[in-house]
């Protein structure tokens, strides 16, 4: 059990690190953020900050020496960085999950081997392989880069095989995976936390609505089909977490289809679809992630009050803040980012126990 006053290192300086930092502070910990970016909205709320490259070994060694445990908020931290740090300090979750989560192909094979069902897929290492993949998977389909894809980036849709050239160009001719287009009723996520002793807790699964490949809203209660498929999806995510001896919050995104849950992807970290837990659950994903990496017992993951709505404030959507502040039931989270860009997550708003627009409590 990490004593209060200890220092937790966080790799990555975005809003997830910011909210983890706030949760760590609540539990009496200091946080040291390590990130290469010029702007770190995590470092703005934490005690220490190293701005350095992922491969700067002297800086990494100094960071490790300053931390009692290290975690990450960004799944594209180079695996070599985590391996290097692991030689100096405990890194939770460890590097094994990163190797899988950074490679869409490895992730799908790993999950399928554990009994999960991803969308039909085929590897597309080069342009020629795309034609063969289209024959196997069929159209419509989605071409996704194997690496560095998130929030709909590195993806191109193919309505028919005639779109192959355009899709290959659109993803920058990188090694990719072709996925069959899944006809789903709804999208949902499983958010779990696993402790050093192997204990697992789940938050209730929200239904997630994406716009342009980016999460727009997460809400509870979800439709019945999600409630019906939540247990099967949870069982898969628990198997994955146990297989990796995972410590911390792990998220799986699923499609609820007529044939049961289809695994889309996982994130080895706190997740946007879990932001509602700050006000909507007894203990949030951020608090329990910190508790997990610090070896503390978990707080309850129970939902406090329904309904719950979390709405992302993306790009110009951050301009809604004054109107949201006028809704007394709305919890506004502004990430403090200075640059407003299309598709950039700049904040979110949560209603817990109320619907947007309900009369004030
Ligand atoms: P991803 O970045 O892979 O999570 O994709 C972003 C969003 O695109 C998903 O949340 C879905 O809304 C949509 N999407 C991705 N893959 C598929 C698929 N195989 N079939 C249907 N929709 C998909």
Coordinates of C-alpha atoms and ligand atoms in Angstrom, one line a residue:
X1 CA 0.0 0.0 0.0
X2 CA 1.5 3.3 -1.2
X3 CA 1.7 5.7 1.7
X4 CA 0.1 9.2 1.3
X5 CA 2.8 11.6 0.3
X6 CA 4.2 9.1 -2.2
X7 CA 4.6 10.1 -5.8
X8 CA 2.7 8.5 -8.7
X9 CA 4.2 9.0 -12.1
X10 CA 1.9 9.4 -15.1
X11 CA 3.1 9.0 -18.7
X12 CA 1.1 11.3 -20.9
X13 CA -0.1 14.8 -20.2
X14 CA -3.7 15.0 -21.6
X15 CA -7.1 15.3 -19.9
X16 CA -7.0 11.7 -18.7
X17 CA -3.8 12.5 -16.8
X18 CA -5.4 15.7 -15.5
X19 CA -8.3 13.8 -14.0
X20 CA -6.1 11.0 -12.7
X21 CA -4.0 13.7 -11.1
X22 CA -7.0 15.2 -9.3
X23 CA -8.0 11.8 -8.0
X24 CA -4.5 11.1 -6.8
X25 CA -4.4 14.4 -5.0
X26 CA -7.6 13.6 -3.2
X27 CA -5.9 10.4 -1.8
X28 CA -2.9 12.4 -0.6
X29 CA -0.5 11.5 -3.4
X30 CA 1.8 13.7 -5.4
X31 CA 1.8 13.3 -9.2
X32 CA 4.7 13.6 -11.6
X33 CA 3.7 13.9 -15.2
X34 CA 6.1 12.8 -18.0
X35 CA 5.1 14.0 -21.5
X36 CA 6.9 15.4 -24.5
X37 CA 4.2 17.8 -25.5
X38 CA 4.6 21.6 -25.2
X39 CA 1.1 21.8 -23.6
X40 CA 0.3 19.4 -20.7
X41 CA -3.1 20.0 -19.2
X42 CA -2.2 17.3 -16.7
X43 CA 0.9 19.0 -15.5
X44 CA -1.2 22.1 -14.7
X45 CA -2.8 20.3 -11.8
X46 CA 0.1 18.2 -10.6
X47 CA 3.2 18.7 -8.5
X48 CA 5.9 17.7 -10.9
X49 CA 6.4 17.7 -14.6
X50 CA 9.1 16.3 -16.9
X51 CA 8.8 17.6 -20.5
X52 CA 11.1 15.2 -22.3
X53 CA 11.1 12.7 -25.2
X54 CA 9.9 9.1 -24.8
X55 CA 13.4 7.9 -25.6
X56 CA 15.4 10.3 -23.4
X57 CA 16.8 7.6 -21.0
X58 CA 18.6 10.0 -18.6
X59 CA 15.3 11.9 -18.1
X60 CA 13.4 8.7 -17.8
X61 CA 15.8 7.4 -15.2
X62 CA 15.5 10.6 -13.2
X63 CA 11.7 10.4 -13.5
X64 CA 11.7 6.7 -12.3
X65 CA 13.9 7.7 -9.3
X66 CA 11.4 10.4 -8.4
X67 CA 8.4 8.1 -8.5
X68 CA 7.1 5.3 -6.3
X69 CA 5.0 3.8 -9.0
X70 CA 4.3 4.8 -12.6
X71 CA 1.1 4.5 -14.7
X72 CA 0.0 5.8 -18.1
X73 CA -2.9 7.7 -19.6
X74 CA -1.9 7.2 -23.2
X75 CA -1.8 3.8 -24.9
X76 CA 0.7 4.9 -27.6
X77 CA 3.6 5.4 -25.1
X78 CA 6.4 3.5 -26.8
X79 CA 6.7 0.0 -25.4
X80 CA 10.5 0.5 -25.1
X81 CA 9.8 3.5 -22.7
X82 CA 7.7 1.3 -20.4
X83 CA 10.3 -1.5 -20.6
X84 CA 13.1 0.9 -19.7
X85 CA 11.1 2.4 -16.8
X86 CA 10.1 -1.1 -15.6
X87 CA 13.8 -1.8 -14.9
X88 CA 13.8 1.1 -12.3
X89 CA 10.2 1.3 -10.9
X90 CA 6.9 -0.6 -10.9
X91 CA 4.8 0.3 -13.9
X92 CA 1.1 -0.5 -13.6
X93 CA -0.4 -1.8 -15.9
X94 CA 2.8 -3.3 -17.3
X95 CA 4.1 -3.2 -20.8
X96 CA 2.5 -6.5 -22.0
X97 CA -0.9 -5.0 -22.6
X98 CA 0.6 -2.1 -24.6
X99 CA 2.2 -4.4 -27.1
X100 CA -1.2 -5.8 -27.8
X101 CA -3.3 -2.7 -27.6
X102 CA -0.9 -0.7 -29.9
X103 CA -1.4 -3.3 -32.7
X104 CA -4.9 -3.8 -34.0
X105 CA -4.1 -7.0 -35.6
X106 CA -2.4 -8.5 -32.5
X107 CA -5.3 -7.2 -30.4
X108 CA -7.9 -8.9 -32.5
X109 CA -6.0 -12.2 -32.6
X110 CA -5.4 -12.1 -28.9
X111 CA -9.1 -11.5 -28.1
X112 CA -10.3 -14.1 -30.6
X113 CA -7.9 -16.6 -29.0
X114 CA -9.5 -15.9 -25.6
X115 CA -13.0 -16.6 -27.0
X116 CA -14.0 -13.1 -28.0
X117 CA -15.7 -12.2 -31.2
X118 CA -14.2 -9.3 -33.2
X119 CA -15.7 -8.1 -36.5
X120 CA -14.6 -10.3 -39.4
X121 CA -11.1 -9.0 -40.3
X122 CA -8.1 -9.6 -42.5
X123 CA -4.5 -8.3 -42.4
X124 CA -3.6 -5.7 -45.1
X125 CA 0.2 -5.2 -45.0
X126 CA 0.2 -3.7 -48.5
X127 CA -2.1 -2.5 -51.3
X128 CA -2.1 -5.9 -53.0
X129 CA -3.4 -7.6 -49.8
X130 CA -6.3 -5.2 -49.7
X131 CA -7.9 -6.8 -52.7
X132 CA -7.6 -10.3 -51.2
X133 CA -8.9 -9.0 -47.9
X134 CA -12.0 -7.5 -49.6
X135 CA -12.7 -10.9 -51.1
X136 CA -12.6 -12.5 -47.7
X137 CA -14.3 -9.8 -45.6
X138 CA -16.6 -8.3 -48.2
X139 CA -18.0 -4.8 -48.5
X140 CA -19.0 -2.5 -46.9
X141 CA -15.9 -2.5 -44.7
X142 CA -13.5 -0.2 -42.8
X143 CA -9.8 0.0 -43.3
X144 CA -7.9 0.8 -40.1
X145 CA -4.2 1.4 -39.6
X146 CA -2.6 -1.3 -37.4
X147 CA -0.9 1.4 -35.3
X148 CA -1.7 4.9 -33.9
X149 CA -5.4 4.9 -34.7
X150 CA -7.8 6.5 -32.3
X151 CA -10.9 8.8 -32.3
X152 CA -11.6 7.7 -35.9
X153 CA -8.1 8.6 -37.1
X154 CA -6.3 6.3 -39.5
X155 CA -9.6 4.9 -40.8
X156 CA -11.4 4.9 -44.1
X157 CA -14.7 3.4 -45.1
X158 CA -15.2 1.4 -48.2
X159 CA -18.8 1.2 -49.6
X160 CA -17.7 -1.2 -52.4
X161 CA -14.4 -2.7 -53.6
X162 CA -14.2 0.3 -56.0
X163 CA -13.2 2.4 -53.0
X164 CA -10.0 0.4 -52.4
X165 CA -7.5 2.8 -53.9
X166 CA -9.0 5.8 -52.2
X167 CA -9.1 4.1 -48.9
X168 CA -5.5 2.9 -49.1
X169 CA -4.5 6.5 -49.9
X170 CA -6.7 8.0 -47.2
X171 CA -4.9 5.9 -44.5
X172 CA -1.5 7.0 -45.8
X173 CA -0.6 3.5 -47.2
X174 CA 0.2 2.2 -43.8
X175 CA -0.1 -1.5 -42.7
X176 CA -3.7 -1.9 -41.9
X177 CA -6.6 -4.3 -41.0
X178 CA -9.7 -4.5 -43.1
X179 CA -12.8 -5.0 -40.9
X180 CA -16.3 -6.0 -42.1
X181 CA -18.9 -3.4 -41.3
X182 CA -20.8 -4.5 -38.3
X183 CA -24.6 -3.9 -38.3
X184 CA -25.2 -3.0 -34.7
X185 CA -28.1 -1.9 -32.6
X186 CA -25.9 0.1 -30.2
X187 CA -22.3 0.6 -29.0
X188 CA -21.4 0.1 -25.4
X189 CA -18.3 -0.2 -23.2
X190 CA -17.2 -2.4 -20.3
X191 CA -15.1 -0.5 -17.8
X192 CA -13.4 -2.6 -15.2
X193 CA -10.7 -2.1 -12.6
X194 CA -8.4 -4.9 -11.5
X195 CA -6.2 -4.8 -8.4
X196 CA -2.8 -6.2 -7.5
X197 CA -4.6 -9.1 -5.8
X198 CA -6.7 -9.9 -8.9
X199 CA -9.9 -8.5 -7.6
X200 CA -12.1 -7.1 -10.4
X201 CA -14.9 -4.6 -10.2
X202 CA -17.1 -3.3 -13.1
X203 CA -18.9 0.0 -13.5
X204 CA -22.3 -0.2 -15.3
X205 CA -22.0 -0.2 -19.0
X206 CA -23.0 3.0 -20.8
X207 CA -24.4 3.2 -24.3
X208 CA -22.0 5.2 -26.4
X209 CA -22.9 7.3 -29.4
X210 CA -20.1 8.2 -31.8
X211 CA -20.1 11.0 -34.4
X212 CA -17.4 11.0 -37.1
X213 CA -15.6 8.2 -35.2
X214 CA -15.4 10.3 -32.0
X215 CA -17.4 9.6 -28.9
X216 CA -20.2 12.1 -28.5
X217 CA -22.2 10.9 -25.6
X218 CA -22.3 8.1 -23.0
X219 CA -25.6 7.4 -21.2
X220 CA -27.2 5.2 -18.6
X221 CA -29.3 3.3 -18.3
X222 CA -28.5 1.7 -21.7
X223 CA -31.1 0.0 -23.9
X224 CA -32.2 -3.5 -23.0
X225 CA -30.0 -5.2 -25.6
X226 CA -26.9 -3.7 -23.9
X227 CA -28.1 -4.9 -20.5
X228 CA -28.7 -8.3 -22.0
X229 CA -25.1 -8.4 -23.5
X230 CA -23.2 -6.8 -20.7
X231 CA -22.4 -10.0 -18.8
X232 CA -20.9 -11.8 -21.8
X233 CA -18.8 -8.7 -22.6
X234 CA -17.7 -8.4 -19.0
X235 CA -16.7 -12.1 -18.9
X236 CA -14.5 -11.5 -21.9
X237 CA -12.9 -8.4 -20.5
X238 CA -12.3 -10.1 -17.1
X239 CA -10.6 -13.0 -19.0
X240 CA -8.4 -10.5 -20.9
X241 CA -7.5 -8.7 -17.7
X242 CA -6.6 -11.9 -15.8
X243 CA -4.6 -13.2 -18.8
X244 CA -2.4 -10.0 -18.8
X245 CA -2.2 -9.8 -15.0
X246 CA -3.6 -6.3 -15.6
X247 CA -3.5 -3.7 -12.8
X248 CA -5.8 -0.6 -13.1
X249 CA -8.7 0.4 -15.3
X250 CA -9.2 -1.5 -18.6
X251 CA -11.9 -0.6 -21.1
X252 CA -13.4 -2.7 -23.9
X253 CA -15.6 -1.2 -26.6
X254 CA -18.4 -3.5 -28.0
X255 CA -21.1 -3.5 -30.6
X256 CA -24.4 -4.9 -29.4
X257 CA -25.7 -7.0 -32.4
X258 CA -28.5 -9.4 -32.9
X259 CA -25.9 -12.2 -32.5
X260 CA -24.5 -10.9 -29.3
X261 CA -21.6 -8.6 -28.4
X262 CA -18.9 -8.0 -31.0
X263 CA -15.5 -6.8 -29.6
X264 CA -14.4 -3.6 -31.3
X265 CA -11.2 -2.5 -29.4
X266 CA -9.8 -2.1 -25.9
X267 CA -7.9 0.7 -24.2
X268 CA -5.5 -0.1 -21.4
X269 CA -6.4 3.0 -19.4
X270 CA -9.2 5.1 -18.1
X271 CA -11.6 5.9 -20.9
X272 CA -13.8 8.7 -22.2
X273 CA -16.9 6.5 -21.8
X274 CA -16.1 6.3 -18.1
X275 CA -16.0 10.0 -17.4
X276 CA -19.6 9.9 -16.1
X277 CA -18.3 7.9 -13.1
X278 CA -16.8 11.1 -11.6
X279 CA -20.3 12.2 -10.5
X280 CA -22.4 9.2 -11.5
X281 CA -20.7 6.4 -9.5
X282 CA -19.7 6.1 -5.9
X283 CA -16.0 5.9 -6.8
X284 CA -14.9 7.1 -10.2
X285 CA -12.7 5.3 -12.8
X286 CA -9.9 7.8 -12.0
X287 CA -10.1 7.2 -8.2
X288 CA -10.1 3.4 -8.5
X289 CA -7.3 3.4 -11.1
X290 CA -5.2 5.3 -8.6
X291 CA -6.3 3.0 -5.8
X292 CA -5.4 0.0 -8.0
X293 CA -1.9 1.2 -8.9
X294 CA -1.3 2.3 -5.2
X295 CA -2.5 -1.1 -3.8
X296 CA -5.5 0.4 -1.9
X297 CA -8.9 -1.3 -1.6
X298 CA -11.4 -0.2 -4.1
X299 CA -14.2 2.3 -3.7
X300 CA -17.7 1.1 -4.8
X301 CA -18.3 1.2 -8.5
X302 CA -22.1 1.4 -8.0
X303 CA -24.1 3.9 -10.0
X304 CA -25.4 6.6 -7.7
X305 CA -28.5 7.8 -9.5
X306 CA -30.0 7.3 -12.9
X307 CA -30.3 8.7 -15.5
X308 CA -26.7 9.7 -16.4
X309 CA -25.6 11.6 -19.5
X310 CA -22.0 12.5 -20.4
X311 CA -21.6 14.8 -23.4
X312 CA -18.2 15.6 -24.9
X313 CA -17.3 19.1 -25.7
X314 CA -15.4 18.8 -29.0
X315 CA -13.9 21.6 -31.0
X316 CA -16.2 24.5 -31.2
X317 CA -18.6 22.6 -28.8
X318 CA -16.5 24.1 -25.9
X319 CA -18.4 27.3 -26.7
X320 CA -21.4 25.7 -25.0
X321 CA -19.8 26.1 -21.6
X322 CA -21.7 29.3 -20.5
X323 CA -25.0 27.6 -21.4
X324 CA -24.1 24.4 -19.6
X325 CA -23.1 26.4 -16.5
X326 CA -26.5 27.9 -16.5
X327 CA -28.0 24.4 -16.1
X328 CA -27.6 23.9 -12.3
X329 CA -27.7 20.1 -12.6
X330 CA -24.8 20.0 -15.1
X331 CA -21.2 19.2 -14.0
X332 CA -18.9 21.1 -16.4
X333 CA -15.4 19.8 -17.0
X334 CA -13.1 22.2 -19.0
X335 CA -9.7 20.6 -19.7
X336 CA -8.0 24.0 -20.0
X337 CA -6.6 23.3 -23.4
X338 CA -5.6 26.5 -25.2
X339 CA -6.0 25.5 -28.8
X340 CA -9.5 24.9 -30.2
X341 CA -9.3 22.5 -33.1
X342 CA -12.0 20.5 -34.9
X343 CA -12.3 17.0 -33.4
X344 CA -10.2 17.9 -30.3
X345 CA -11.7 16.9 -27.0
X346 CA -11.7 20.1 -24.9
X347 CA -14.1 19.2 -22.1
X348 CA -17.2 17.3 -21.1
X349 CA -20.5 17.8 -19.3
X350 CA -22.2 15.3 -17.0
X351 CA -25.7 15.0 -15.7
X352 CA -26.1 12.4 -12.9
X353 CA -29.5 11.7 -11.5
X354 CA -30.9 14.3 -14.0
X355 CA -31.5 14.6 -17.7
X356 CA -30.1 17.6 -19.5
X357 CA -32.6 20.4 -19.2
X358 CA -34.4 19.0 -16.1
X359 CA -35.6 21.6 -13.7
X360 CA -32.9 22.6 -11.1
X361 CA -32.7 20.2 -8.1
Ligands
LIG1 P1 -12.7 2.8 -33.5 O1 -11.7 3.9 -33.5 O2 -12.1 1.5 -34.1 O3 -13.3 2.6 -32.2 O4 -13.9 3.3 -34.5 C1 -14.6 4.4 -34.2 C2 -16.1 4.2 -34.5 O5 -16.3 3.8 -35.8 C3 -16.7 3.1 -33.7 O6 -17.0 3.5 -32.4 C4 -17.9 2.8 -34.5 O7 -18.9 3.8 -34.3 C5 -17.4 2.9 -35.9 N1 -16.8 1.6 -36.3 C6 -15.6 1.2 -36.2 N2 -15.4 -0.1 -36.7 C7 -16.6 -0.5 -37.1 C8 -17.1 -1.7 -37.8 N3 -16.3 -2.7 -38.0 N4 -18.4 -1.7 -38.1 C9 -19.2 -0.6 -37.9 N5 -18.8 0.5 -37.3 C10 -17.5 0.6 -36.9

